[in-house]
């Protein structure tokens, strides 16, 4: 898989020094998601209060794309309202569905745009989306 080298560096950086990795003692909800096609697994703890994302922590094993994406996702979404987090999540999903055509909104996605090239590789899209889908599941359960 060939990705733009600058973007590859961003992904490797998050993989080597993941943000918000290590499960919090407290949580409103915990979800576990896996991606059998690659072997990626993530456990995610979410704390929300009054519709705000207070904390996301996670632990997992998997490829560099899946773990780096968990790092980017958690760092991006913490501190946002549920509504804003949903906008960011939808923008990332749209980028992953762009078949290599999308570049992503850097203001919204920040380091998330580094995954743009992943959208060319159908087998890897699930890796990039794993943590985001775990958050979507967890937050929907809290908001329900
Ligand atoms: Zn993977």
Coordinates of N, CA and C and ligand atoms in Angstrom, one line a residue:
X1 N 0.8 -1.2 0.0 CA 0.0 0.0 0.0 C 0.9 1.2 0.0
X2 N 0.7 2.1 -1.0 CA 1.5 3.3 -1.1 C 0.6 4.5 -0.6
X3 N 1.1 5.2 0.4 CA 0.4 6.4 0.8 C 1.4 7.6 0.6
X4 N 0.9 8.8 0.5 CA 1.7 9.9 0.5 C 2.7 9.9 1.7
X5 N 3.9 10.2 1.5 CA 4.9 10.0 2.5 C 4.7 10.9 3.7
X6 N 4.2 12.1 3.5 CA 3.9 13.0 4.7 C 2.8 12.4 5.5
X7 N 1.8 11.9 4.8 CA 0.6 11.3 5.5 C 1.0 10.0 6.2
X8 N 1.9 9.3 5.5 CA 2.4 8.0 6.1 C 3.1 8.3 7.4
X9 N 3.8 9.4 7.5 CA 4.6 9.8 8.7 C 3.6 10.2 9.8
X10 N 2.5 10.9 9.4 CA 1.5 11.3 10.4 C 0.9 10.0 11.0
X11 N 0.6 9.0 10.2 CA -0.1 7.8 10.7 C 0.9 7.0 11.5
X12 N 2.2 6.9 11.1 CA 3.2 6.2 11.9 C 3.4 6.9 13.3
X13 N 3.4 8.2 13.3 CA 3.5 8.9 14.5 C 2.4 8.6 15.5
X14 N 1.2 8.6 15.0 CA 0.1 8.2 15.9 C 0.1 6.8 16.3
X15 N 0.6 5.9 15.5 CA 0.8 4.5 15.8 C 1.8 4.3 16.9
X16 N 2.9 5.0 16.8 CA 4.0 4.8 17.7 C 3.8 5.5 19.0
X17 N 3.1 6.6 19.0 CA 2.8 7.4 20.2 C 1.3 7.7 20.2
X18 N 0.5 6.7 20.5 CA -1.0 6.8 20.4 C -1.5 7.7 21.5
X19 N -2.5 8.6 21.2 CA -3.1 9.5 22.1 C -4.3 8.8 22.8
X20 N -4.5 9.0 24.1 CA -5.7 8.5 24.8 C -5.8 7.0 24.8
X21 N -4.6 6.3 24.6 CA -4.6 4.8 24.7 C -4.4 4.5 26.2
X22 N -5.2 3.5 26.6 CA -5.2 3.0 28.0 C -6.5 3.4 28.6
X23 N -7.2 2.3 29.0 CA -8.6 2.5 29.4 C -8.8 3.2 30.7
X24 N -9.7 4.2 30.8 CA -10.0 5.0 32.0 C -10.6 4.1 33.0
X25 N -10.5 4.4 34.3 CA -11.1 3.7 35.4 C -12.6 3.9 35.3
X26 N -13.0 5.1 35.1 CA -14.5 5.4 35.0 C -14.9 5.4 33.6
X27 N -16.2 5.1 33.4 CA -16.8 5.1 32.0 C -18.3 5.1 32.2
X28 N -19.0 5.7 31.2 CA -20.4 5.5 31.1 C -20.8 4.3 30.3
X29 N -19.9 3.9 29.4 CA -20.1 2.8 28.6 C -18.8 2.3 28.0
X30 N -18.8 0.9 27.8 CA -17.6 0.3 27.1 C -18.1 -0.5 26.0
X31 N -17.4 -0.4 24.9 CA -17.8 -1.2 23.7 C -16.5 -1.9 23.2
X32 N -16.7 -3.1 22.6 CA -15.6 -3.8 22.0 C -16.0 -4.1 20.6
X33 N -15.1 -3.7 19.7 CA -15.3 -3.9 18.2 C -14.1 -4.6 17.6
X34 N -14.4 -5.4 16.6 CA -13.2 -6.0 15.9 C -13.4 -6.0 14.4
X35 N -12.3 -6.2 13.8 CA -12.3 -6.2 12.3 C -11.6 -7.5 11.9
X36 N -12.4 -8.6 11.8 CA -11.9 -9.9 11.5 C -11.0 -10.0 10.3
X37 N -11.3 -9.2 9.3 CA -10.6 -9.3 8.0 C -9.1 -8.9 8.2
X38 N -8.8 -8.2 9.2 CA -7.4 -7.8 9.5 C -6.9 -8.3 10.8
X39 N -7.8 -8.5 11.7 CA -7.4 -8.9 13.1 C -7.3 -7.8 14.1
X40 N -7.8 -6.6 13.7 CA -7.8 -5.4 14.6 C -8.9 -5.5 15.6
X41 N -8.5 -5.1 16.8 CA -9.5 -5.1 17.9 C -9.4 -3.9 18.7
X42 N -10.5 -3.3 19.2 CA -10.5 -2.1 20.0 C -11.5 -2.2 21.1
X43 N -11.2 -1.8 22.3 CA -12.1 -1.6 23.4 C -12.1 -0.1 23.7
X44 N -13.3 0.5 23.8 CA -13.4 1.9 23.9 C -14.3 2.3 25.1
X45 N -13.8 3.2 26.0 CA -14.5 3.7 27.1 C -14.9 5.1 26.7
X46 N -16.2 5.4 27.0 CA -16.7 6.8 26.7 C -17.3 7.4 27.9
X47 N -17.0 8.6 28.2 CA -17.7 9.4 29.2 C -18.3 10.6 28.6
X48 N -19.7 10.8 28.8 CA -20.4 11.9 28.2 C -21.1 12.6 29.3
X49 N -21.3 13.9 29.2 CA -22.1 14.7 30.2 C -22.9 15.8 29.5
X50 N -24.2 15.9 29.6 CA -25.0 16.9 29.0 C -24.7 17.1 27.5
X51 N -24.6 15.9 26.8 CA -24.4 16.0 25.4 C -23.0 16.3 24.9
X52 N -22.0 16.4 25.9 CA -20.6 16.7 25.5 C -19.8 15.4 25.7
X53 N -18.8 15.3 24.8 CA -17.9 14.1 24.9 C -16.8 14.6 25.9
X54 N -16.9 14.0 27.1 CA -15.9 14.4 28.2 C -14.6 13.6 28.0
X55 N -14.7 12.3 27.8 CA -13.5 11.5 27.6 C -13.7 10.3 26.8
X56 N -12.7 10.0 26.0 CA -12.7 8.8 25.2 C -11.3 8.1 25.5
X57 N -11.3 6.9 25.9 CA -10.0 6.2 26.1 C -10.2 4.8 25.4
X58 N -9.1 4.2 25.1 CA -9.2 3.0 24.3 C -8.0 2.1 24.5
X59 N -8.2 0.9 24.2 CA -7.0 0.0 24.1 C -7.3 -1.0 23.0
X60 N -6.2 -1.5 22.4 CA -6.5 -2.4 21.2 C -5.2 -2.9 20.7
X61 N -5.4 -3.8 19.8 CA -4.3 -4.4 19.0 C -4.7 -4.4 17.6
X62 N -3.7 -4.2 16.7 CA -4.0 -4.2 15.3 C -3.0 -3.5 14.5
X63 N -3.3 -3.4 13.2 CA -2.4 -2.8 12.2 C -2.2 -1.3 12.5
X64 N -1.2 -0.7 11.9 CA -0.9 0.7 12.1 C -2.1 1.6 11.8
X65 N -2.8 1.3 10.7 CA -3.9 2.1 10.3 C -5.0 2.2 11.4
X66 N -5.3 1.0 11.9 CA -6.4 0.9 12.9 C -6.1 1.6 14.2
X67 N -4.8 1.4 14.6 CA -4.4 2.0 15.9 C -4.2 3.5 15.8
X68 N -3.6 3.9 14.6 CA -3.4 5.4 14.4 C -4.8 6.1 14.3
X69 N -5.7 5.4 13.7 CA -7.0 6.0 13.5 C -7.7 6.2 14.8
X70 N -7.5 5.2 15.7 CA -8.1 5.4 17.1 C -7.5 6.5 17.8
X71 N -6.2 6.7 17.7 CA -5.5 7.9 18.3 C -6.1 9.2 17.8
X72 N -6.2 9.3 16.4 CA -6.7 10.5 15.8 C -8.2 10.8 16.2
X73 N -9.0 9.7 16.1 CA -10.4 9.9 16.5 C -10.6 10.4 17.9
X74 N -9.9 9.7 18.9 CA -10.2 10.1 20.3 C -9.7 11.5 20.5
X75 N -8.6 11.9 20.0 CA -8.1 13.3 20.2 C -9.0 14.3 19.5
X76 N -9.5 14.0 18.4 CA -10.4 14.9 17.7 C -11.7 15.1 18.4
X77 N -12.3 14.0 18.9 CA -13.7 14.1 19.4 C -13.8 14.5 20.8
X78 N -12.8 14.3 21.6 CA -12.9 14.7 23.1 C -13.1 16.2 23.1
X79 N -14.1 16.6 24.0 CA -14.4 18.0 24.2 C -15.4 18.6 23.3
X80 N -15.8 17.8 22.3 CA -16.9 18.3 21.4 C -18.3 17.9 21.9
X81 N -19.3 18.6 21.4 CA -20.7 18.1 21.6 C -20.9 16.9 20.8
X82 N -21.9 16.1 21.2 CA -22.3 14.9 20.4 C -22.6 15.3 19.0
X83 N -23.3 16.5 18.8 CA -23.7 16.9 17.4 C -22.4 17.2 16.6
X84 N -21.5 17.9 17.2 CA -20.2 18.2 16.4 C -19.4 17.0 16.1
X85 N -19.4 16.1 17.1 CA -18.6 14.8 16.9 C -19.2 14.0 15.8
X86 N -20.6 14.1 15.7 CA -21.3 13.4 14.6 C -20.9 14.0 13.2
X87 N -20.8 15.3 13.2 CA -20.4 16.0 11.9 C -19.0 15.5 11.5
X88 N -18.1 15.5 12.5 CA -16.7 15.1 12.2 C -16.7 13.6 11.8
X89 N -17.4 12.8 12.5 CA -17.4 11.3 12.2 C -18.0 11.1 10.8
X90 N -19.0 11.8 10.4 CA -19.6 11.7 9.1 C -18.6 12.1 8.0
X91 N -17.9 13.2 8.3 CA -16.9 13.7 7.4 C -15.8 12.6 7.1
X92 N -15.4 11.9 8.2 CA -14.4 10.9 8.1 C -14.9 9.7 7.3
X93 N -16.1 9.3 7.6 CA -16.7 8.2 6.9 C -16.8 8.5 5.4
X94 N -17.2 9.7 5.1 CA -17.4 10.2 3.7 C -16.0 10.1 3.0
X95 N -15.0 10.6 3.7 CA -13.6 10.5 3.2 C -13.2 9.1 2.9
X96 N -13.5 8.1 3.8 CA -13.2 6.7 3.6 C -14.0 6.1 2.4
X97 N -15.1 6.7 2.1 CA -15.9 6.2 1.0 C -15.6 6.8 -0.3
X98 N -14.6 7.7 -0.4 CA -14.3 8.5 -1.5 C -13.5 7.8 -2.6
X99 N -13.1 6.5 -2.4 CA -12.3 5.8 -3.4 C -11.1 6.5 -3.9
X100 N -10.4 7.2 -3.0 CA -9.2 7.8 -3.3 C -9.4 9.2 -3.9
X101 N -10.6 9.6 -4.1 CA -10.9 11.0 -4.7 C -10.9 12.1 -3.7
X102 N -11.3 11.8 -2.4 CA -11.5 12.8 -1.4 C -10.2 13.3 -0.8
X103 N -10.1 14.5 -0.4 CA -8.9 15.0 0.3 C -9.2 15.3 1.8
X104 N -10.5 15.5 2.1 CA -10.9 15.7 3.5 C -10.8 17.2 3.9
X105 N -11.7 17.6 4.8 CA -11.7 18.9 5.3 C -10.7 19.0 6.5
X106 N -9.6 19.7 6.2 CA -8.5 19.6 7.3 C -8.9 20.4 8.5
X107 N -9.8 21.4 8.4 CA -10.2 22.1 9.5 C -11.1 21.3 10.5
X108 N -11.8 20.4 9.8 CA -12.7 19.5 10.6 C -11.9 18.2 11.0
X109 N -11.1 17.7 10.2 CA -10.5 16.3 10.4 C -9.1 16.4 10.9
X110 N -8.4 17.5 10.8 CA -7.0 17.7 11.2 C -6.2 16.5 10.7
X111 N -5.6 15.8 11.7 CA -4.7 14.6 11.2 C -5.5 13.5 10.5
X112 N -6.8 13.6 10.6 CA -7.6 12.6 10.0 C -7.5 12.6 8.4
X113 N -7.1 13.7 7.9 CA -7.0 13.8 6.4 C -5.8 12.9 5.9
X114 N -4.9 12.6 6.9 CA -3.8 11.7 6.5 C -4.3 10.3 6.0
X115 N -5.5 10.0 6.4 CA -6.0 8.7 6.0 C -6.7 8.7 4.6
X116 N -6.7 9.8 3.9 CA -7.4 10.0 2.6 C -7.0 8.9 1.7
X117 N -5.7 8.6 1.6 CA -5.2 7.6 0.7 C -5.7 6.2 1.0
X118 N -6.0 5.9 2.2 CA -6.5 4.6 2.6 C -7.8 4.3 1.8
X119 N -8.6 5.3 1.5 CA -9.9 5.1 0.8 C -9.7 4.4 -0.6
X120 N -8.5 4.3 -1.1 CA -8.2 3.6 -2.4 C -8.1 2.1 -2.2
X121 N -8.0 1.7 -0.9 CA -7.7 0.3 -0.6 C -8.9 -0.3 0.2
X122 N -9.9 -0.9 -0.5 CA -11.1 -1.4 0.1 C -10.8 -2.2 1.4
X123 N -9.8 -3.1 1.3 CA -9.5 -4.0 2.4 C -9.1 -3.2 3.7
X124 N -8.6 -2.0 3.5 CA -8.1 -1.3 4.7 C -9.0 -0.2 5.2
X125 N -10.1 0.0 4.5 CA -11.1 1.0 5.0 C -11.7 0.6 6.3
X126 N -11.9 -0.7 6.5 CA -12.5 -1.1 7.8 C -11.5 -0.9 8.9
X127 N -10.2 -1.0 8.6 CA -9.2 -0.7 9.6 C -9.3 0.7 10.1
X128 N -9.4 1.6 9.1 CA -9.4 3.0 9.5 C -10.7 3.4 10.2
X129 N -11.8 2.7 9.9 CA -13.1 3.0 10.5 C -13.4 2.3 11.8
X130 N -12.6 1.4 12.2 CA -12.9 0.6 13.4 C -13.2 1.4 14.6
X131 N -12.3 2.3 14.9 CA -12.4 3.1 16.2 C -13.6 4.0 16.1
X132 N -13.8 4.6 14.9 CA -14.9 5.5 14.7 C -16.2 4.8 14.8
X133 N -16.3 3.6 14.3 CA -17.6 2.9 14.5 C -17.8 2.5 15.9
X134 N -16.7 2.2 16.7 CA -16.8 1.9 18.1 C -17.4 3.1 18.8
X135 N -16.8 4.3 18.5 CA -17.3 5.5 19.1 C -18.8 5.8 18.7
X136 N -19.2 5.5 17.5 CA -20.5 5.8 17.0 C -21.5 4.9 17.8
X137 N -21.1 3.6 18.0 CA -21.9 2.6 18.8 C -22.0 3.1 20.2
X138 N -20.9 3.4 20.8 CA -20.9 3.8 22.3 C -21.7 5.1 22.5
X139 N -21.5 6.1 21.7 CA -22.2 7.4 21.9 C -23.7 7.2 21.6
X140 N -24.1 6.4 20.6 CA -25.5 6.2 20.4 C -26.2 5.6 21.6
X141 N -25.5 4.6 22.2 CA -26.0 4.0 23.4 C -26.2 4.9 24.5
X142 N -25.2 5.8 24.7 CA -25.3 6.8 25.8 C -26.5 7.8 25.5
X143 N -26.6 8.2 24.3 CA -27.7 9.2 23.9 C -29.0 8.6 23.9
X144 N -29.1 7.2 23.8 CA -30.4 6.6 23.6 C -31.3 6.8 24.9
Ligands
LIG1 ZN1 -6.1 -3.4 10.1

